Amino acid sequence: MTVRKNQATLTADEKKRFVSAVLELKRNGRYDEFVRTHNAFIMSDTDTGERTGHRSPSFLPWHRRFLLDFEQALQSVDPSVALPYWDWSTDRTVRAALWAPDFLGGTGRSTDGRVMDGPFAGSTGSWPMTIRVDGRTFLRRSLGTAVRELPTRAEVESVLSIPAYDMAPYNSASDGFRNNLEGWRGVNLHNRVHVWVGGQMATGVSPNDPVFWLHHAYVDKLWAEWQRRHPDAGYVPAGGTPDVVDLDETMKPWNDVRPADLLDHTRFYTFDS
Amino acid sequence: MPDITRRRALTATAALAATATVTTLAAPGASAAGREHPGSVTGHEHPMPMPGSFDEVYKGRRIQGRPTTTGSGGHHHDHGGGYEVLVDGVRLHVMRNADGTWISVVSHYAPVSTPRAVARAAVDELQGAPLLPFPAN
């Protein structure tokens, strides 16, 4: 069984194996298909139309399945690898070990945002931006520039305390746990972290930065924590909602998996704590 | 509502654009702002007044915005909701949120209040780099 660990606790060997597997998916072309898929959903999920991957109740199960696909791809390269998560409410500065040269590398230089160290720096030649929205072909970041602070644990707690999973109109205007976690309303958790990282992470092609997976693995863990706190609350809506994935409806692009199939993460992996 | 939208779209004056800006600025934070917006019509796909056009040079780059007549130009990936934004003549994928704020594919997680602001945010993000036409690659 896969155990997803806090990135701060990974051994040197675990970091090395994770990085190597990610680089291999990039080399063999599988990585960029994940970037392409994500951007396609980012551009097509709308508040007034069909919405599946974002700004909708299925934001959480959609990304759970998306991460499962990626994790399985990593494990096809190295079966020992699991997705680590980044608890940004704890490891909240640019000095976190996450950003060290032996793991993801640090922030970008001020002139053009180019990441200059670590295994994903443009100068390595092994991390080209293939699926991109502008002409630049190197990984960029600007940690803590566009927004100064990552969410605090108190802000995370305030969102975990929200009893309703989601609420009509089931989009970026909704109250409820999902939209407050996603960040279109309230203290803003998930969206703010994308903005804090900057570079490609602030765009529709955000999976170009490997930190995408560690960020979403933690968002996914927060969903699991919310479920433990609210055992009597569940995914909504339960049926008959236009443009929205109901509990027992299949999700694109897989078309063979429903939110109901993804509510229990322990079928697929557990967390270190 | 369609008549109002068309008049605002065709009368692309700064005054009307400013009006739209003010009303959308008031919207974020209000519960279900999109549905309760003044001038909305129940069941209409785009209940909020469409901002007017703009055309300016910002940080050395030409940014333009205008309502589109069909509501959607490209049917595969374009969900700009009846408004298009260009940077140096290249279309930027933009989207309007339910509360009236705007995002683009290069600043997707940070809503701003107007299409002009989203165009300027894109120029800031691009740091001089050319925008690629979407769908890219």
Coordinates of C-alpha atoms in Angstrom, one line a residue:
Chain A
M1 CA 0.0 0.0 0.0
T2 CA 1.3 3.4 -0.9
V3 CA 2.0 5.8 2.0
R4 CA 2.1 9.5 1.2
K5 CA 4.5 11.3 3.4
N6 CA 5.1 14.9 4.4
Q7 CA 7.8 16.1 2.1
A8 CA 9.7 17.6 5.1
T9 CA 10.3 14.0 6.5
L10 CA 11.6 12.4 3.3
T11 CA 15.1 10.9 3.4
A12 CA 17.8 11.9 0.9
D13 CA 17.2 8.6 -0.9
E14 CA 13.4 9.2 -1.1
K15 CA 13.9 12.6 -2.6
K16 CA 16.4 11.3 -5.1
R17 CA 14.0 8.5 -6.2
F18 CA 11.1 10.9 -6.5
V19 CA 13.1 13.4 -8.6
S20 CA 14.5 10.6 -10.8
A21 CA 11.0 9.2 -11.5
V22 CA 9.6 12.6 -12.3
L23 CA 12.5 13.3 -14.7
E24 CA 12.0 10.0 -16.4
L25 CA 8.3 10.7 -17.0
K26 CA 9.4 14.0 -18.5
R27 CA 11.9 12.3 -20.7
N28 CA 9.5 9.7 -22.1
G29 CA 6.8 12.3 -22.8
R30 CA 4.2 11.1 -20.3
Y31 CA 4.6 14.1 -18.0
D32 CA 3.5 16.6 -20.5
E33 CA 0.3 14.8 -21.1
F34 CA -0.7 15.6 -17.5
V35 CA 0.1 19.3 -18.1
R36 CA -2.0 19.3 -21.3
T37 CA -4.9 17.6 -19.6
H38 CA -4.9 20.0 -16.7
N39 CA -4.8 23.1 -18.9
A40 CA -7.6 21.8 -21.0
F41 CA -9.9 21.5 -18.0
I42 CA -8.7 24.9 -16.6
M43 CA -9.8 26.6 -19.8
S44 CA -13.1 24.7 -20.2
D45 CA -14.4 24.6 -16.6
T46 CA -16.8 27.6 -16.3
D47 CA -19.1 28.9 -13.6
T48 CA -22.1 29.1 -15.9
G49 CA -21.4 25.9 -17.9
E50 CA -20.0 22.4 -17.6
R51 CA -17.4 22.3 -14.9
T52 CA -15.5 19.2 -13.7
G53 CA -11.9 19.7 -12.7
H54 CA -12.2 23.1 -11.0
R55 CA -14.7 25.6 -9.5
S56 CA -17.1 22.7 -8.8
P57 CA -17.8 20.0 -6.2
S58 CA -15.7 17.5 -8.3
F59 CA -12.6 19.7 -7.8
L60 CA -11.5 17.4 -5.0
P61 CA -12.3 13.9 -6.5
W62 CA -11.1 15.0 -9.9
H63 CA -7.7 16.0 -8.6
R64 CA -7.6 12.9 -6.4
R65 CA -7.9 10.8 -9.5
F66 CA -5.5 13.0 -11.5
L67 CA -2.9 12.5 -8.7
L68 CA -3.6 8.8 -8.6
D69 CA -2.8 8.6 -12.3
F70 CA 0.4 10.5 -11.9
E71 CA 1.5 8.5 -8.9
Q72 CA 0.8 5.3 -10.8
A73 CA 2.9 6.6 -13.7
L74 CA 5.7 7.4 -11.2
Q75 CA 5.4 3.9 -9.7
S76 CA 5.7 2.4 -13.2
V77 CA 9.2 3.9 -13.2
D78 CA 10.1 3.2 -9.6
P79 CA 7.6 1.2 -7.5
S80 CA 9.0 2.6 -4.3
V81 CA 7.9 6.1 -5.0
A82 CA 4.8 7.7 -3.5
L83 CA 3.6 11.3 -3.9
P84 CA 4.8 13.4 -1.0
Y85 CA 2.7 16.3 0.3
W86 CA 3.6 19.9 1.1
D87 CA 2.0 21.2 4.3
W88 CA 2.3 24.9 3.3
S89 CA 0.8 26.0 6.6
T90 CA 3.9 24.7 8.3
D91 CA 6.7 24.8 5.8
R92 CA 5.9 28.4 4.8
T93 CA 9.1 30.1 3.9
V94 CA 11.5 30.0 1.0
R95 CA 14.0 28.4 3.3
A96 CA 12.0 25.2 3.6
A97 CA 13.9 22.1 2.6
L98 CA 11.4 21.6 -0.2
W99 CA 13.1 24.4 -2.1
A100 CA 16.7 23.1 -1.6
P101 CA 18.8 22.1 -4.6
D102 CA 18.5 18.4 -3.7
F103 CA 14.8 18.5 -4.1
L104 CA 12.7 21.0 -6.1
G105 CA 15.2 23.9 -6.3
G106 CA 14.4 27.4 -5.2
T107 CA 12.8 30.6 -6.3
G108 CA 13.5 32.2 -9.7
R109 CA 16.0 35.1 -10.3
S110 CA 14.4 38.5 -10.2
T111 CA 15.0 39.5 -13.9
D112 CA 13.0 36.8 -15.6
G113 CA 11.8 34.4 -12.8
R114 CA 14.1 31.6 -14.1
V115 CA 14.8 28.9 -11.5
M116 CA 18.5 28.6 -11.4
D117 CA 19.2 25.6 -9.1
G118 CA 17.9 22.1 -8.5
P119 CA 17.0 19.2 -10.9
F120 CA 14.3 21.2 -12.7
A121 CA 16.3 24.3 -13.6
G122 CA 16.3 25.3 -17.2
S123 CA 20.1 25.0 -17.4
T124 CA 19.9 21.2 -16.8
G125 CA 18.3 20.7 -20.2
S126 CA 16.1 18.0 -18.7
W127 CA 13.0 20.1 -17.8
P128 CA 11.8 22.0 -20.9
M129 CA 8.4 23.7 -20.9
T130 CA 6.7 21.9 -23.7
I131 CA 3.1 22.6 -22.9
R132 CA 3.1 26.4 -22.4
V133 CA 1.1 29.5 -22.8
D134 CA 4.0 31.8 -23.6
G135 CA 7.3 31.7 -25.4
R136 CA 9.5 30.9 -22.4
T137 CA 10.8 27.4 -22.2
F138 CA 12.3 27.4 -18.7
L139 CA 10.7 26.8 -15.3
R140 CA 9.9 30.0 -13.4
R141 CA 9.0 30.8 -9.8
S142 CA 8.6 33.9 -7.7
L143 CA 8.1 32.5 -4.2
G144 CA 6.2 34.9 -2.0
T145 CA 6.1 37.8 -4.4
A146 CA 2.5 38.1 -5.8
V147 CA 1.1 37.3 -2.4
R148 CA 3.3 37.6 0.7
E149 CA 1.9 34.9 3.0
L150 CA 1.0 31.3 2.7
P151 CA -2.2 30.2 4.6
T152 CA -1.7 29.7 8.3
R153 CA -2.8 26.7 10.3
A154 CA -5.5 28.8 11.9
E155 CA -6.9 29.6 8.4
V156 CA -6.8 25.9 7.5
E157 CA -8.7 25.1 10.7
S158 CA -11.3 27.6 9.9
V159 CA -12.0 26.0 6.6
L160 CA -11.9 22.4 8.0
S161 CA -14.6 23.5 10.4
I162 CA -17.1 24.3 7.7
P163 CA -19.8 21.5 7.9
A164 CA -21.2 21.5 4.4
Y165 CA -19.2 19.9 1.6
D166 CA -20.4 22.2 -1.1
M167 CA -23.5 24.4 -1.8
A168 CA -25.5 25.6 -4.7
P169 CA -24.7 27.1 -7.2
Y170 CA -21.8 24.6 -7.0
N171 CA -19.3 27.0 -8.6
S172 CA -16.8 29.7 -7.6
A173 CA -19.6 31.7 -5.8
S174 CA -20.5 28.8 -3.5
D175 CA -20.2 28.7 0.3
G176 CA -19.1 25.5 1.9
F177 CA -15.9 23.5 2.5
R178 CA -15.0 22.8 -1.1
N179 CA -15.0 26.4 -2.4
N180 CA -13.3 27.7 0.7
L181 CA -10.6 25.1 0.3
E182 CA -10.3 25.8 -3.4
G183 CA -10.0 29.4 -2.6
W184 CA -12.5 31.4 -4.7
R185 CA -14.2 32.4 -1.4
G186 CA -13.1 33.1 2.1
V187 CA -9.5 33.0 3.4
N188 CA -8.3 31.4 0.2
L189 CA -6.2 28.3 0.7
H190 CA -5.5 26.3 -2.6
N191 CA -5.6 29.2 -5.0
R192 CA -3.4 31.4 -2.9
V193 CA -0.7 28.8 -2.8
H194 CA -0.6 28.7 -6.6
V195 CA -0.2 32.5 -6.6
W196 CA 2.5 32.4 -3.8
V197 CA 4.7 30.1 -5.9
G198 CA 4.3 32.2 -9.0
G199 CA 5.7 31.3 -12.4
Q200 CA 4.0 28.5 -14.2
M201 CA 2.2 27.5 -11.0
A202 CA 0.1 30.7 -11.3
T203 CA -1.1 29.6 -14.8
G204 CA -3.3 27.0 -16.3
V205 CA -0.2 24.9 -17.1
S206 CA 0.7 24.8 -13.4
P207 CA 1.7 21.1 -13.4
N208 CA 4.8 22.2 -15.3
D209 CA 6.2 22.8 -11.8
P210 CA 6.6 19.5 -9.9
V211 CA 5.4 21.3 -6.7
F212 CA 2.0 21.1 -8.2
W213 CA 1.7 17.5 -7.1
L214 CA 2.9 18.2 -3.6
H215 CA 0.5 21.1 -3.2
H216 CA -2.4 19.0 -4.4
A217 CA -1.4 16.0 -2.3
Y218 CA -1.8 18.3 0.7
V219 CA -5.1 19.7 -0.5
D220 CA -6.2 16.1 -0.9
K221 CA -5.1 15.3 2.6
L222 CA -7.2 18.2 3.9
W223 CA -10.2 16.7 2.2
A224 CA -9.5 13.5 4.2
E225 CA -9.1 15.5 7.4
W226 CA -12.4 17.2 6.7
Q227 CA -14.1 13.8 6.2
R228 CA -12.8 12.7 9.6
R229 CA -14.2 15.8 11.3
H230 CA -17.6 15.6 9.5
P231 CA -18.4 11.9 9.3
D232 CA -22.0 12.6 8.7
A233 CA -21.5 15.1 5.8
G234 CA -20.8 13.8 2.4
Y235 CA -20.2 14.8 -1.2
V236 CA -23.0 16.8 -2.8
P237 CA -24.9 17.2 -5.1
A238 CA -26.4 13.7 -5.1
G239 CA -28.2 13.8 -8.4
G240 CA -29.8 15.6 -11.3
T241 CA -27.6 18.8 -11.4
P242 CA -27.0 20.3 -14.8
D243 CA -23.3 20.9 -15.7
V244 CA -22.1 19.5 -12.3
V245 CA -20.8 16.0 -11.6
D246 CA -23.2 14.4 -9.1
L247 CA -22.1 11.8 -6.6
D248 CA -22.8 8.8 -9.0
E249 CA -22.0 10.5 -12.3
T250 CA -18.8 9.6 -14.1
M251 CA -16.1 12.2 -14.5
K252 CA -14.3 13.3 -17.7
P253 CA -11.7 12.6 -19.0
W254 CA -11.8 9.0 -17.6
N255 CA -15.6 8.5 -18.0
D256 CA -15.3 5.3 -15.8
V257 CA -14.9 6.8 -12.4
R258 CA -17.5 8.6 -10.1
P259 CA -16.9 10.8 -7.1
A260 CA -18.5 8.0 -5.1
D261 CA -15.6 5.8 -6.1
L262 CA -13.0 8.3 -4.8
L263 CA -14.4 9.3 -1.4
D264 CA -12.3 6.8 0.5
H265 CA -8.6 7.4 -0.1
T266 CA -7.6 4.3 1.9
R267 CA -8.6 2.2 -1.1
F268 CA -5.6 3.7 -2.8
Y269 CA -3.1 5.0 -0.3
T270 CA -2.7 6.1 3.3
F271 CA -1.0 9.1 4.9
D272 CA 2.0 9.1 7.2
S273 CA -0.2 10.7 9.9
Chain B
M1 CA -31.0 42.3 -20.8
P2 CA -29.8 41.4 -24.2
D3 CA -30.6 45.0 -25.4
I4 CA -28.7 46.5 -22.5
T5 CA -25.8 44.2 -23.1
R6 CA -25.7 45.1 -26.8
R7 CA -25.9 48.8 -26.2
R8 CA -23.1 48.7 -23.6
A9 CA -21.1 46.5 -26.0
L10 CA -21.6 48.9 -28.9
T11 CA -21.2 52.1 -26.9
A12 CA -17.7 51.4 -25.8
T13 CA -17.1 54.5 -23.8
A14 CA -14.9 54.9 -20.9
A15 CA -17.8 56.0 -18.8
L16 CA -19.7 52.8 -19.4
A17 CA -16.6 50.7 -18.8
A18 CA -16.1 52.6 -15.5
T19 CA -19.7 51.8 -14.5
A20 CA -19.2 48.1 -15.1
T21 CA -15.9 48.3 -13.2
V22 CA -17.6 49.8 -10.2
T23 CA -20.5 47.4 -10.1
T24 CA -18.2 44.4 -10.4
L25 CA -16.0 45.7 -7.7
A26 CA -18.9 45.8 -5.4
A27 CA -19.8 42.2 -6.2
P28 CA -17.1 40.1 -4.6
G29 CA -18.0 39.0 -1.2
A30 CA -21.7 39.4 -1.6
S31 CA -23.6 36.2 -1.4
A32 CA -24.5 34.8 -4.8
A33 CA -23.6 38.2 -6.3
G34 CA -23.9 37.1 -9.8
R35 CA -27.5 36.1 -9.5
E36 CA -28.5 39.2 -7.5
H37 CA -26.7 41.7 -9.6
P38 CA -28.7 44.7 -10.6
G39 CA -29.9 44.4 -14.1
S40 CA -29.7 40.6 -14.1
V41 CA -32.4 38.6 -15.7
T42 CA -33.2 35.2 -14.1
G43 CA -32.0 32.4 -16.2
H44 CA -29.8 34.5 -18.5
E45 CA -26.4 33.0 -19.2
H46 CA -24.5 36.2 -18.6
P47 CA -26.5 38.2 -16.1
M48 CA -23.9 40.9 -15.5
P49 CA -23.4 43.9 -17.8
M50 CA -20.6 43.3 -20.2
P51 CA -17.6 45.6 -19.8
G52 CA -16.9 48.0 -22.7
S53 CA -13.9 47.8 -25.1
F54 CA -10.5 49.0 -24.3
D55 CA -7.3 49.6 -26.4
E56 CA -4.1 50.8 -24.9
V57 CA -0.3 50.4 -24.7
Y58 CA 0.7 49.0 -21.4
K59 CA 4.4 48.5 -20.5
G60 CA 5.2 48.7 -24.2
R61 CA 2.6 46.2 -25.3
R62 CA -0.8 46.7 -27.0
I63 CA -3.6 45.3 -25.0
Q64 CA -7.2 45.2 -26.4
G65 CA -10.5 44.0 -25.1
R66 CA -13.9 43.8 -26.6
P67 CA -17.2 42.0 -26.3
T68 CA -17.7 39.4 -28.9
T69 CA -21.0 39.1 -30.6
T70 CA -21.5 35.3 -30.5
G71 CA -20.5 34.9 -26.9
S72 CA -17.8 32.4 -27.9
G73 CA -15.5 32.5 -30.8
G74 CA -13.7 29.2 -30.7
H75 CA -15.9 26.4 -29.5
H76 CA -13.3 23.9 -28.3
H77 CA -11.4 25.7 -25.5
D78 CA -12.8 29.3 -25.5
H79 CA -15.1 30.1 -22.6
G80 CA -14.4 33.8 -22.3
G81 CA -18.1 34.4 -21.8
G82 CA -18.5 36.8 -24.7
Y83 CA -15.4 38.9 -24.3
E84 CA -12.0 38.6 -25.9
V85 CA -8.7 40.0 -24.8
L86 CA -5.6 40.4 -27.0
V87 CA -2.0 41.0 -26.2
D88 CA 0.0 42.3 -29.2
G89 CA -2.8 40.8 -31.3
V90 CA -2.7 37.3 -29.8
R91 CA -5.8 36.2 -28.0
L92 CA -5.5 35.6 -24.3
H93 CA -7.8 33.0 -22.8
V94 CA -9.9 34.8 -20.3
M95 CA -12.8 33.8 -18.1
R96 CA -15.3 35.6 -16.0
N97 CA -16.1 34.3 -12.5
A98 CA -19.6 34.2 -11.1
D99 CA -18.9 37.3 -8.9
G100 CA -17.9 39.3 -12.0
T101 CA -14.2 39.1 -11.5
W102 CA -11.8 38.0 -14.3
I103 CA -8.9 35.6 -14.7
S104 CA -6.8 34.5 -17.6
V105 CA -4.8 31.4 -18.4
V106 CA -1.6 33.1 -17.3
S107 CA -3.0 34.4 -14.0
H108 CA -5.6 31.7 -13.4
Y109 CA -5.7 31.7 -9.6
A110 CA -5.8 35.5 -8.9
P111 CA -9.1 37.2 -9.9
V112 CA -9.1 40.9 -10.8
S113 CA -12.0 43.2 -11.3
T114 CA -12.0 44.0 -15.1
P115 CA -10.8 42.6 -18.4
R116 CA -8.3 45.5 -18.6
A117 CA -6.9 44.5 -15.3
V118 CA -6.6 40.9 -16.4
A119 CA -4.8 42.0 -19.6
R120 CA -2.4 44.2 -17.6
A121 CA -1.8 41.2 -15.2
A122 CA -0.9 39.1 -18.2
V123 CA 1.6 41.7 -19.5
D124 CA 3.2 41.8 -16.0
E125 CA 3.4 38.0 -15.9
L126 CA 4.8 37.7 -19.4
Q127 CA 7.8 40.1 -18.7
G128 CA 8.1 40.8 -22.4
A129 CA 7.6 37.2 -23.6
P130 CA 5.3 36.5 -26.5
L131 CA 1.9 35.0 -25.8
L132 CA 1.3 31.7 -27.6
P133 CA -2.1 31.3 -29.4
F134 CA -4.4 28.9 -27.6
P135 CA -4.8 26.0 -27.5
A136 CA -1.1 26.0 -27.2
N137 CA 0.9 23.1 -28.7

